[in-house]
């Protein structure tokens, strides 16, 4: 496994739409392993391939309380949404900011597993929220896109300030 560099806003790769995985092979398993290692190292609950410069529809997440239940989703899609709620979110690509966004309460997801099986499951709470956030990433949508123009500009500006203040922009340049 290898820890990957997380792309930070405003890296343009974050705004690209990822392509479906045509077949789960050793290469895809390696991407998933590396993404999990990176997510755990950064203490995130989810990570999308887009955030580490991989243009494929792969997500990893762990929303368990014990933080020991990794999930890997390949070509996931939301096939049903129910209810809405306002939630507070952070993103590894936007260090230092937390914003409120609207998400569906409950969702039903269809996804391919690493074993090349198509499964469906329902998610609610943090898992549902995280899945929607990460699914946005592989469609090239970042969470500040859900804000009004004014709030979005403010959040994006604050992110850039934090990135500069902590000297994080050099690592972002290396990866892009
Ligand atoms: Ni994110």
GROMACS .gro file of N, CA and C and ligand atoms in nm:
model
  529
    1UNK      N    1   0.085  -0.120   0.000
    1UNK     CA    2   0.000   0.000   0.000
    1UNK      C    3   0.088   0.124   0.000
    2UNK      N    4   0.033   0.230  -0.050
    2UNK     CA    5   0.108   0.356  -0.052
    2UNK      C    6   0.013   0.471  -0.023
    3UNK      N    7   0.063   0.563   0.056
    3UNK     CA    8  -0.020   0.680   0.086
    3UNK      C    9  -0.012   0.776  -0.033
    4UNK      N   10  -0.127   0.823  -0.075
    4UNK     CA   11  -0.135   0.910  -0.192
    4UNK      C   12  -0.148   1.056  -0.148
    5UNK      N   13  -0.117   1.148  -0.238
    5UNK     CA   14  -0.132   1.290  -0.209
    5UNK      C   15  -0.275   1.333  -0.244
    6UNK      N   16  -0.338   1.400  -0.151
    6UNK     CA   17  -0.475   1.446  -0.175
    6UNK      C   18  -0.472   1.581  -0.247
    7UNK      N   19  -0.544   1.588  -0.357
    7UNK     CA   20  -0.551   1.713  -0.433
    7UNK      C   21  -0.636   1.813  -0.356
    8UNK      N   22  -0.588   1.937  -0.351
    8UNK     CA   23  -0.660   2.040  -0.277
    8UNK      C   24  -0.725   2.139  -0.372
    9UNK      N   25  -0.835   2.197  -0.326
    9UNK     CA   26  -0.898   2.307  -0.399
    9UNK      C   27  -0.794   2.416  -0.420
   10UNK      N   28  -0.781   2.482  -0.533
   10UNK     CA   29  -0.867   2.472  -0.653
   10UNK      C   30  -0.808   2.384  -0.764
   11UNK      N   31  -0.748   2.273  -0.730
   11UNK     CA   32  -0.693   2.185  -0.833
   11UNK      C   33  -0.804   2.148  -0.934
   12UNK      N   34  -0.783   2.178  -1.062
   12UNK     CA   35  -0.890   2.157  -1.162
   12UNK      C   36  -0.932   2.010  -1.178
   13UNK      N   37  -0.844   1.918  -1.137
   13UNK     CA   38  -0.881   1.776  -1.150
   13UNK      C   39  -1.003   1.742  -1.066
   14UNK      N   40  -1.022   1.818  -0.956
   14UNK     CA   41  -1.138   1.794  -0.868
   14UNK      C   42  -1.270   1.819  -0.940
   15UNK      N   43  -1.265   1.891  -1.052
   15UNK     CA   44  -1.387   1.924  -1.125
   15UNK      C   45  -1.409   1.834  -1.247
   16UNK      N   46  -1.332   1.725  -1.254
   16UNK     CA   47  -1.349   1.635  -1.368
   16UNK      C   48  -1.438   1.516  -1.331
   17UNK      N   49  -1.510   1.466  -1.432
   17UNK     CA   50  -1.599   1.353  -1.411
   17UNK      C   51  -1.521   1.224  -1.433
   18UNK      N   52  -1.528   1.133  -1.335
   18UNK     CA   53  -1.451   1.009  -1.344
   18UNK      C   54  -1.521   0.907  -1.435
   19UNK      N   55  -1.440   0.819  -1.494
   19UNK     CA   56  -1.494   0.716  -1.585
   19UNK      C   57  -1.525   0.587  -1.509
   20UNK      N   58  -1.625   0.513  -1.557
   20UNK     CA   59  -1.657   0.385  -1.492
   20UNK      C   60  -1.540   0.287  -1.503
   21UNK      N   61  -1.528   0.202  -1.403
   21UNK     CA   62  -1.429   0.095  -1.404
   21UNK      C   63  -1.488  -0.016  -1.492
   22UNK      N   64  -1.413  -0.063  -1.591
   22UNK     CA   65  -1.471  -0.165  -1.680
   22UNK      C   66  -1.456  -0.305  -1.621
   23UNK      N   67  -1.350  -0.328  -1.545
   23UNK     CA   68  -1.329  -0.460  -1.485
   23UNK      C   69  -1.245  -0.442  -1.359
   24UNK      N   70  -1.284  -0.510  -1.252
   24UNK     CA   71  -1.205  -0.504  -1.130
   24UNK      C   72  -1.087  -0.599  -1.144
   25UNK      N   73  -0.967  -0.543  -1.147
   25UNK     CA   74  -0.847  -0.626  -1.159
   25UNK      C   75  -0.747  -0.584  -1.050
   26UNK      N   76  -0.625  -0.636  -1.059
   26UNK     CA   77  -0.524  -0.608  -0.957
   26UNK      C   78  -0.496  -0.458  -0.944
   27UNK      N   79  -0.501  -0.390  -1.056
   27UNK     CA   80  -0.475  -0.247  -1.059
   27UNK      C   81  -0.581  -0.169  -0.978
   28UNK      N   82  -0.706  -0.209  -0.997
   28UNK     CA   83  -0.816  -0.144  -0.925
   28UNK      C   84  -0.806  -0.175  -0.775
   29UNK      N   85  -0.770  -0.299  -0.742
   29UNK     CA   86  -0.754  -0.337  -0.600
   29UNK      C   87  -0.643  -0.256  -0.536
   30UNK      N   88  -0.537  -0.232  -0.611
   30UNK     CA   89  -0.425  -0.154  -0.560
   30UNK      C   90  -0.469  -0.009  -0.535
   31UNK      N   91  -0.545   0.047  -0.630
   31UNK     CA   92  -0.597   0.184  -0.610
   31UNK      C   93  -0.679   0.190  -0.481
   32UNK      N   94  -0.769   0.090  -0.463
   32UNK     CA   95  -0.858   0.090  -0.347
   32UNK      C   96  -0.777   0.080  -0.217
   33UNK      N   97  -0.676  -0.007  -0.215
   33UNK     CA   98  -0.590  -0.022  -0.097
   33UNK      C   99  -0.519   0.109  -0.064
   34UNK      N  100  -0.462   0.170  -0.166
   34UNK     CA  101  -0.389   0.296  -0.146
   34UNK      C  102  -0.484   0.406  -0.097
   35UNK      N  103  -0.605   0.408  -0.153
   35UNK     CA  104  -0.702   0.510  -0.112
   35UNK      C  105  -0.743   0.490   0.034
   36UNK      N  106  -0.761   0.364   0.074
   36UNK     CA  107  -0.796   0.338   0.215
   36UNK      C  108  -0.683   0.382   0.307
   37UNK      N  109  -0.562   0.348   0.271
   37UNK     CA  110  -0.448   0.388   0.354
   37UNK      C  111  -0.443   0.540   0.369
   38UNK      N  112  -0.467   0.608   0.258
   38UNK     CA  113  -0.465   0.755   0.257
   38UNK      C  114  -0.578   0.812   0.343
   39UNK      N  115  -0.698   0.755   0.327
   39UNK     CA  116  -0.813   0.802   0.405
   39UNK      C  117  -0.789   0.785   0.555
   40UNK      N  118  -0.739   0.668   0.595
   40UNK     CA  119  -0.715   0.644   0.738
   40UNK      C  120  -0.604   0.736   0.790
   41UNK      N  121  -0.500   0.756   0.710
   41UNK     CA  122  -0.389   0.843   0.753
   41UNK      C  123  -0.439   0.986   0.774
   42UNK      N  124  -0.534   1.028   0.691
   42UNK     CA  125  -0.584   1.166   0.701
   42UNK      C  126  -0.706   1.176   0.792
   43UNK      N  127  -0.746   1.065   0.851
   43UNK     CA  128  -0.861   1.059   0.942
   43UNK      C  129  -0.991   1.108   0.878
   44UNK      N  130  -1.008   1.073   0.750
   44UNK     CA  131  -1.132   1.107   0.682
   44UNK      C  132  -1.231   0.992   0.695
   45UNK      N  133  -1.360   1.019   0.668
   45UNK     CA  134  -1.458   0.910   0.669
   45UNK      C  135  -1.484   0.858   0.528
   46UNK      N  136  -1.437   0.933   0.428
   46UNK     CA  137  -1.455   0.888   0.291
   46UNK      C  138  -1.352   0.953   0.200
   47UNK      N  139  -1.324   0.887   0.089
   47UNK     CA  140  -1.231   0.943  -0.009
   47UNK      C  141  -1.270   0.893  -0.148
   48UNK      N  142  -1.271   0.985  -0.244
   48UNK     CA  143  -1.303   0.950  -0.382
   48UNK      C  144  -1.175   0.949  -0.464
   49UNK      N  145  -1.170   0.862  -0.565
   49UNK     CA  146  -1.051   0.850  -0.650
   49UNK      C  147  -1.012   0.984  -0.711
   50UNK      N  148  -1.113   1.064  -0.745
   50UNK     CA  149  -1.088   1.197  -0.803
   50UNK      C  150  -0.997   1.282  -0.714
   51UNK      N  151  -1.010   1.264  -0.582
   51UNK     CA  152  -0.931   1.344  -0.488
   51UNK      C  153  -0.783   1.306  -0.484
   52UNK      N  154  -0.749   1.191  -0.542
   52UNK     CA  155  -0.608   1.150  -0.545
   52UNK      C  156  -0.560   1.137  -0.690
   53UNK      N  157  -0.631   1.202  -0.781
   53UNK     CA  158  -0.585   1.209  -0.919
   53UNK      C  159  -0.610   1.084  -1.003
   54UNK      N  160  -0.698   0.997  -0.956
   54UNK     CA  161  -0.731   0.876  -1.033
   54UNK      C  162  -0.867   0.898  -1.100
   55UNK      N  163  -0.874   0.897  -1.234
   55UNK     CA  164  -0.998   0.933  -1.303
   55UNK      C  165  -1.098   0.819  -1.315
   56UNK      N  166  -1.119   0.744  -1.206
   56UNK     CA  167  -1.208   0.627  -1.210
   56UNK      C  168  -1.311   0.636  -1.097
   57UNK      N  169  -1.426   0.568  -1.120
   57UNK     CA  170  -1.536   0.576  -1.024
   57UNK      C  171  -1.515   0.476  -0.909
   58UNK      N  172  -1.425   0.513  -0.818
   58UNK     CA  173  -1.393   0.431  -0.701
   58UNK      C  174  -1.407   0.518  -0.577
   59UNK      N  175  -1.474   0.467  -0.473
   59UNK     CA  176  -1.486   0.537  -0.345
   59UNK      C  177  -1.444   0.443  -0.234
   60UNK      N  178  -1.384   0.500  -0.131
   60UNK     CA  179  -1.363   0.422  -0.009
   60UNK      C  180  -1.422   0.500   0.106
   61UNK      N  181  -1.469   0.429   0.207
   61UNK     CA  182  -1.524   0.498   0.322
   61UNK      C  183  -1.522   0.411   0.446
   62UNK      N  184  -1.530   0.477   0.561
   62UNK     CA  185  -1.548   0.407   0.689
   62UNK      C  186  -1.618   0.503   0.784
   63UNK      N  187  -1.747   0.479   0.801
   63UNK     CA  188  -1.826   0.566   0.889
   63UNK      C  189  -1.860   0.494   1.019
   64UNK      N  190  -1.791   0.381   1.046
   64UNK     CA  191  -1.820   0.306   1.168
   64UNK      C  192  -1.764   0.381   1.289
   65UNK      N  193  -1.827   0.360   1.406
   65UNK     CA  194  -1.783   0.427   1.528
   65UNK      C  195  -1.642   0.384   1.566
   66UNK      N  196  -1.613   0.257   1.546
   66UNK     CA  197  -1.480   0.203   1.583
   66UNK      C  198  -1.375   0.238   1.478
   67UNK      N  199  -1.421   0.289   1.362
   67UNK     CA  200  -1.331   0.326   1.253
   67UNK      C  201  -1.247   0.205   1.210
   68UNK      N  202  -1.317   0.090   1.195
   68UNK     CA  203  -1.247  -0.033   1.155
   68UNK      C  204  -1.327  -0.115   1.054
   69UNK      N  205  -1.419  -0.048   0.981
   69UNK     CA  206  -1.502  -0.119   0.885
   69UNK      C  207  -1.493  -0.053   0.748
   70UNK      N  208  -1.384  -0.079   0.676
   70UNK     CA  209  -1.367  -0.015   0.546
   70UNK      C  210  -1.467  -0.065   0.443
   71UNK      N  211  -1.513   0.028   0.357
   71UNK     CA  212  -1.600  -0.011   0.247
   71UNK      C  213  -1.539   0.041   0.119
   72UNK      N  214  -1.547  -0.041   0.015
   72UNK     CA  215  -1.494  -0.002  -0.116
   72UNK      C  216  -1.608  -0.014  -0.216
   73UNK      N  217  -1.634   0.094  -0.289
   73UNK     CA  218  -1.743   0.093  -0.386
   73UNK      C  219  -1.688   0.127  -0.524
   74UNK      N  220  -1.725   0.045  -0.621
   74UNK     CA  221  -1.681   0.065  -0.759
   74UNK      C  222  -1.805   0.097  -0.844
   75UNK      N  223  -1.799   0.201  -0.922
   75UNK     CA  224  -1.912   0.245  -1.006
   75UNK      C  225  -2.043   0.259  -0.927
   76UNK      N  226  -2.040   0.319  -0.808
   76UNK     CA  227  -2.163   0.327  -0.730
   76UNK      C  228  -2.263   0.426  -0.792
   77UNK      N  229  -2.391   0.398  -0.771
   77UNK     CA  230  -2.494   0.495  -0.812
   77UNK      C  231  -2.606   0.496  -0.709
   78UNK      N  232  -2.668   0.612  -0.694
   78UNK     CA  233  -2.781   0.623  -0.603
   78UNK      C  234  -2.906   0.593  -0.684
   79UNK      N  235  -2.982   0.492  -0.641
   79UNK     CA  236  -3.100   0.456  -0.720
   79UNK      C  237  -3.229   0.502  -0.654
   80UNK      N  238  -3.220   0.546  -0.527
   80UNK     CA  239  -3.338   0.605  -0.463
   80UNK      C  240  -3.294   0.703  -0.355
   81UNK      N  241  -3.367   0.814  -0.345
   81UNK     CA  242  -3.340   0.913  -0.240
   81UNK      C  243  -3.469   0.939  -0.165
   82UNK      N  244  -3.457   0.958  -0.036
   82UNK     CA  245  -3.576   0.982   0.048
   82UNK      C  246  -3.545   1.091   0.150
   83UNK      N  247  -3.633   1.191   0.157
   83UNK     CA  248  -3.620   1.295   0.258
   83UNK      C  249  -3.500   1.386   0.236
   84UNK      N  250  -3.494   1.495   0.309
   84UNK     CA  251  -3.376   1.582   0.303
   84UNK      C  252  -3.342   1.626   0.444
   85UNK      N  253  -3.215   1.656   0.465
   85UNK     CA  254  -3.175   1.715   0.591
   85UNK      C  255  -3.052   1.802   0.569
   86UNK      N  256  -3.035   1.897   0.660
   86UNK     CA  257  -2.919   1.985   0.653
   86UNK      C  258  -2.812   1.926   0.742
   87UNK      N  259  -2.693   1.909   0.686
   87UNK     CA  260  -2.584   1.848   0.762
   87UNK      C  261  -2.459   1.934   0.750
   88UNK      N  262  -2.370   1.911   0.845
   88UNK     CA  263  -2.246   1.984   0.850
   88UNK      C  264  -2.138   1.893   0.790
   89UNK      N  265  -2.060   1.946   0.696
   89UNK     CA  266  -1.960   1.861   0.629
   89UNK      C  267  -1.824   1.928   0.619
   90UNK      N  268  -1.722   1.843   0.617
   90UNK     CA  269  -1.586   1.886   0.590
   90UNK      C  270  -1.537   1.802   0.472
   91UNK      N  271  -1.423   1.838   0.414
   91UNK     CA  272  -1.371   1.765   0.298
   91UNK      C  273  -1.219   1.772   0.302
   92UNK      N  274  -1.154   1.659   0.280
   92UNK     CA  275  -1.007   1.655   0.283
   92UNK      C  276  -0.944   1.745   0.177
   93UNK      N  277  -1.018   1.776   0.071
   93UNK     CA  278  -0.966   1.864  -0.033
   93UNK      C  279  -0.987   2.012  -0.002
   94UNK      N  280  -1.060   2.039   0.107
   94UNK     CA  281  -1.087   2.177   0.150
   94UNK      C  282  -1.050   2.190   0.298
   95UNK      N  283  -0.919   2.187   0.329
   95UNK     CA  284  -0.879   2.189   0.470
   95UNK      C  285  -0.929   2.314   0.542
   96UNK      N  286  -0.972   2.292   0.667
   96UNK     CA  287  -1.005   2.406   0.752
   96UNK      C  288  -1.145   2.461   0.742
   97UNK      N  289  -1.230   2.408   0.653
   97UNK     CA  290  -1.366   2.461   0.649
   97UNK      C  291  -1.471   2.352   0.675
   98UNK      N  292  -1.579   2.396   0.738
   98UNK     CA  293  -1.695   2.310   0.760
   98UNK      C  294  -1.814   2.390   0.711
   99UNK      N  295  -1.898   2.328   0.631
   99UNK     CA  296  -2.014   2.401   0.578
   99UNK      C  297  -2.141   2.318   0.595
  100UNK      N  298  -2.254   2.388   0.586
  100UNK     CA  299  -2.383   2.320   0.595
  100UNK      C  300  -2.435   2.296   0.455
  101UNK      N  301  -2.474   2.172   0.428
  101UNK     CA  302  -2.531   2.139   0.297
  101UNK      C  303  -2.657   2.055   0.314
  102UNK      N  304  -2.738   2.053   0.210
  102UNK     CA  305  -2.860   1.973   0.210
  102UNK      C  306  -2.828   1.838   0.147
  103UNK      N  307  -2.867   1.731   0.215
  103UNK     CA  308  -2.848   1.597   0.160
  103UNK      C  309  -2.976   1.519   0.175
  104UNK      N  310  -2.990   1.414   0.093
  104UNK     CA  311  -3.103   1.324   0.111
  104UNK      C  312  -3.082   1.250   0.243
  105UNK      N  313  -3.192   1.222   0.311
  105UNK     CA  314  -3.186   1.153   0.440
  105UNK      C  315  -3.141   1.007   0.424
  106UNK      N  316  -3.218   0.937   0.340
  106UNK     CA  317  -3.192   0.794   0.317
  106UNK      C  318  -3.166   0.774   0.169
  107UNK      N  319  -3.078   0.683   0.137
  107UNK     CA  320  -3.054   0.652  -0.005
  107UNK      C  321  -3.044   0.500  -0.024
  108UNK      N  322  -3.070   0.460  -0.148
  108UNK     CA  323  -3.043   0.320  -0.185
  108UNK      C  324  -2.935   0.324  -0.292
  109UNK      N  325  -2.833   0.243  -0.273
  109UNK     CA  326  -2.715   0.248  -0.360
  109UNK      C  327  -2.695   0.114  -0.430
  110UNK      N  328  -2.657   0.122  -0.556
  110UNK     CA  329  -2.618   0.001  -0.630
  110UNK      C  330  -2.470   0.017  -0.663
  111UNK      N  331  -2.394  -0.086  -0.635
  111UNK     CA  332  -2.249  -0.074  -0.658
  111UNK      C  333  -2.186  -0.208  -0.692
  112UNK      N  334  -2.071  -0.199  -0.752
  112UNK     CA  335  -1.990  -0.317  -0.780
  112UNK      C  336  -1.893  -0.332  -0.663
  113UNK      N  337  -1.866  -0.457  -0.623
  113UNK     CA  338  -1.770  -0.479  -0.515
  113UNK      C  339  -1.635  -0.520  -0.575
  114UNK      N  340  -1.536  -0.529  -0.489
  114UNK     CA  341  -1.403  -0.573  -0.535
  114UNK      C  342  -1.407  -0.717  -0.584
  115UNK      N  343  -1.512  -0.790  -0.545
  115UNK     CA  344  -1.526  -0.930  -0.589
  115UNK      C  345  -1.606  -0.937  -0.719
  116UNK      N  346  -1.624  -0.822  -0.785
  116UNK     CA  347  -1.697  -0.817  -0.911
  116UNK      C  348  -1.844  -0.855  -0.900
  117UNK      N  349  -1.903  -0.828  -0.784
  117UNK     CA  350  -2.045  -0.856  -0.763
  117UNK      C  351  -2.121  -0.724  -0.759
  118UNK      N  352  -2.242  -0.725  -0.816
  118UNK     CA  353  -2.325  -0.605  -0.803
  118UNK      C  354  -2.414  -0.623  -0.681
  119UNK      N  355  -2.409  -0.528  -0.588
  119UNK     CA  356  -2.494  -0.536  -0.469
  119UNK      C  357  -2.573  -0.407  -0.454
  120UNK      N  358  -2.682  -0.414  -0.377
  120UNK     CA  359  -2.760  -0.295  -0.345
  120UNK      C  360  -2.774  -0.289  -0.195
  121UNK      N  361  -2.772  -0.168  -0.140
  121UNK     CA  362  -2.795  -0.153   0.004
  121UNK      C  363  -2.852  -0.015   0.034
  122UNK      N  364  -2.910  -0.002   0.154
  122UNK     CA  365  -2.966   0.126   0.194
  122UNK      C  366  -2.873   0.190   0.295
  123UNK      N  367  -2.868   0.321   0.293
  123UNK     CA  368  -2.783   0.392   0.388
  123UNK      C  369  -2.858   0.510   0.444
  124UNK      N  370  -2.832   0.539   0.571
  124UNK     CA  371  -2.887   0.661   0.632
  124UNK      C  372  -2.783   0.720   0.725
  125UNK      N  373  -2.816   0.835   0.783
  125UNK     CA  374  -2.723   0.899   0.875
  125UNK      C  375  -2.592   0.935   0.808
  126UNK      N  376  -2.483   0.921   0.885
  126UNK     CA  377  -2.351   0.961   0.835
  126UNK      C  378  -2.311   0.884   0.709
  127UNK      N  379  -2.348   0.756   0.703
  127UNK     CA  380  -2.311   0.676   0.586
  127UNK      C  381  -2.375   0.731   0.458
  128UNK      N  382  -2.503   0.768   0.470
  128UNK     CA  383  -2.576   0.824   0.356
  128UNK      C  384  -2.513   0.957   0.313
  129UNK      N  385  -2.484   1.040   0.413
  129UNK     CA  386  -2.424   1.172   0.388
  129UNK      C  387  -2.288   1.157   0.319
  130UNK      N  388  -2.206   1.067   0.372
  130UNK     CA  389  -2.072   1.046   0.320
  130UNK      C  390  -2.078   0.994   0.175
  131UNK      N  391  -2.168   0.899   0.151
  131UNK     CA  392  -2.182   0.844   0.016
  131UNK      C  393  -2.220   0.953  -0.085
  132UNK      N  394  -2.312   1.041  -0.046
  132UNK     CA  395  -2.355   1.147  -0.137
  132UNK      C  396  -2.240   1.244  -0.164
  133UNK      N  397  -2.163   1.274  -0.060
  133UNK     CA  398  -2.048   1.364  -0.074
  133UNK      C  399  -1.944   1.303  -0.169
  134UNK      N  400  -1.913   1.175  -0.148
  134UNK     CA  401  -1.809   1.110  -0.230
  134UNK      C  402  -1.857   1.084  -0.373
  135UNK      N  403  -1.986   1.052  -0.388
  135UNK     CA  404  -2.041   1.033  -0.522
  135UNK      C  405  -2.036   1.164  -0.601
  136UNK      N  406  -2.059   1.275  -0.533
  136UNK     CA  407  -2.043   1.405  -0.598
  136UNK      C  408  -1.901   1.419  -0.652
  137UNK      N  409  -1.802   1.381  -0.569
  137UNK     CA  410  -1.662   1.395  -0.612
  137UNK      C  411  -1.635   1.324  -0.744
  138UNK      N  412  -1.686   1.201  -0.760
  138UNK     CA  413  -1.654   1.131  -0.886
  138UNK      C  414  -1.733   1.188  -1.004
  139UNK      N  415  -1.830   1.275  -0.974
  139UNK     CA  416  -1.899   1.346  -1.082
  139UNK      C  417  -1.838   1.485  -1.103
  140UNK      N  418  -1.729   1.513  -1.032
  140UNK     CA  419  -1.665   1.644  -1.048
  140UNK      C  420  -1.733   1.756  -0.973
  141UNK      N  421  -1.814   1.719  -0.874
  141UNK     CA  422  -1.886   1.819  -0.793
  141UNK      C  423  -1.821   1.826  -0.655
  142UNK      N  424  -1.789   1.945  -0.609
  142UNK     CA  425  -1.733   1.960  -0.474
  142UNK      C  426  -1.841   2.017  -0.383
  143UNK      N  427  -1.825   1.997  -0.250
  143UNK     CA  428  -1.937   2.030  -0.161
  143UNK      C  429  -1.974   2.178  -0.158
  144UNK      N  430  -1.876   2.265  -0.186
  144UNK     CA  431  -1.911   2.408  -0.188
  144UNK      C  432  -2.001   2.443  -0.308
  145UNK      N  433  -2.008   2.354  -0.407
  145UNK     CA  434  -2.099   2.376  -0.520
  145UNK      C  435  -2.244   2.377  -0.475
  146UNK      N  436  -2.271   2.323  -0.357
  146UNK     CA  437  -2.409   2.319  -0.307
  146UNK      C  438  -2.449   2.451  -0.240
  147UNK      N  439  -2.354   2.542  -0.223
  147UNK     CA  440  -2.384   2.668  -0.155
  147UNK      C  441  -2.429   2.775  -0.254
  148UNK      N  442  -2.490   2.881  -0.200
  148UNK     CA  443  -2.524   2.997  -0.283
  148UNK      C  444  -2.392   3.060  -0.326
  149UNK      N  445  -2.397   3.142  -0.430
  149UNK     CA  446  -2.275   3.200  -0.487
  149UNK      C  447  -2.193   3.274  -0.381
  150UNK      N  448  -2.260   3.354  -0.301
  150UNK     CA  449  -2.191   3.434  -0.199
  150UNK      C  450  -2.121   3.346  -0.095
  151UNK      N  451  -2.194   3.249  -0.044
  151UNK     CA  452  -2.139   3.158   0.057
  151UNK      C  453  -2.026   3.073  -0.002
  152UNK      N  454  -2.045   3.035  -0.129
  152UNK     CA  455  -1.944   2.953  -0.195
  152UNK      C  456  -1.813   3.029  -0.210
  153UNK      N  457  -1.824   3.155  -0.254
  153UNK     CA  458  -1.702   3.236  -0.271
  153UNK      C  459  -1.631   3.254  -0.137
  154UNK      N  460  -1.710   3.274  -0.032
  154UNK     CA  461  -1.653   3.294   0.102
  154UNK      C  462  -1.581   3.166   0.148
  155UNK      N  463  -1.645   3.052   0.129
  155UNK     CA  464  -1.588   2.923   0.172
  155UNK      C  465  -1.461   2.891   0.092
  156UNK      N  466  -1.467   2.915  -0.039
  156UNK     CA  467  -1.351   2.885  -0.124
  156UNK      C  468  -1.232   2.974  -0.088
  157UNK      N  469  -1.262   3.103  -0.059
  157UNK     CA  470  -1.157   3.197  -0.020
  157UNK      C  471  -1.092   3.155   0.110
  158UNK      N  472  -1.176   3.113   0.206
  158UNK     CA  473  -1.124   3.072   0.336
  158UNK      C  474  -1.034   2.949   0.319
  159UNK      N  475  -1.074   2.858   0.230
  159UNK     CA  476  -0.994   2.738   0.205
  159UNK      C  477  -0.854   2.777   0.155
  160UNK      N  478  -0.851   2.868   0.061
  160UNK     CA  479  -0.722   2.911   0.004
  160UNK      C  480  -0.636   2.975   0.112
  161UNK      N  481  -0.699   3.052   0.201
  161UNK     CA  482  -0.627   3.115   0.312
  161UNK      C  483  -0.564   3.010   0.403
  162UNK      N  484  -0.643   2.907   0.436
  162UNK     CA  485  -0.593   2.800   0.524
  162UNK      C  486  -0.478   2.725   0.455
  163UNK      N  487  -0.496   2.695   0.325
  163UNK     CA  488  -0.392   2.623   0.249
  163UNK      C  489  -0.262   2.703   0.249
  164UNK      N  490  -0.273   2.835   0.231
  164UNK     CA  491  -0.153   2.921   0.231
  164UNK      C  492  -0.093   2.929   0.371
  165UNK      N  493  -0.180   2.948   0.471
  165UNK     CA  494  -0.133   2.965   0.609
  165UNK      C  495  -0.054   2.843   0.657
  166UNK      N  496  -0.098   2.724   0.613
  166UNK     CA  497  -0.031   2.603   0.657
  166UNK      C  498   0.068   2.550   0.553
  167UNK      N  499   0.091   2.629   0.449
  167UNK     CA  500   0.189   2.589   0.346
  167UNK      C  501   0.154   2.458   0.278
  168UNK      N  502   0.024   2.432   0.260
  168UNK     CA  503  -0.019   2.304   0.203
  168UNK      C  504  -0.015   2.304   0.051
  169UNK      N  505  -0.003   2.423  -0.009
  169UNK     CA  506  -0.015   2.432  -0.155
  169UNK      C  507   0.099   2.364  -0.230
  170UNK      N  508   0.217   2.352  -0.168
  170UNK     CA  509   0.329   2.288  -0.238
  170UNK      C  510   0.302   2.141  -0.265
  171UNK      N  511   0.244   2.072  -0.168
  171UNK     CA  512   0.216   1.930  -0.188
  171UNK      C  513   0.108   1.913  -0.296
  172UNK      N  514   0.016   2.008  -0.300
  172UNK     CA  515  -0.090   2.001  -0.402
  172UNK      C  516  -0.030   2.019  -0.541
  173UNK      N  517   0.069   2.107  -0.551
  173UNK     CA  518   0.132   2.132  -0.683
  173UNK      C  519   0.208   2.009  -0.731
  174UNK      N  520   0.277   1.943  -0.638
  174UNK     CA  521   0.353   1.824  -0.672
  174UNK      C  522   0.264   1.717  -0.736
  175UNK      N  523   0.143   1.704  -0.681
  175UNK     CA  524   0.054   1.596  -0.725
  175UNK      C  525  -0.018   1.628  -0.853
  176UNK      N  526  -0.031   1.755  -0.885
  176UNK     CA  527  -0.116   1.790  -1.000
  176UNK      C  528  -0.037   1.795  -1.131
  177LIG    NI1  529  -1.468   1.562  -0.004
   0.00000   0.00000   0.00000
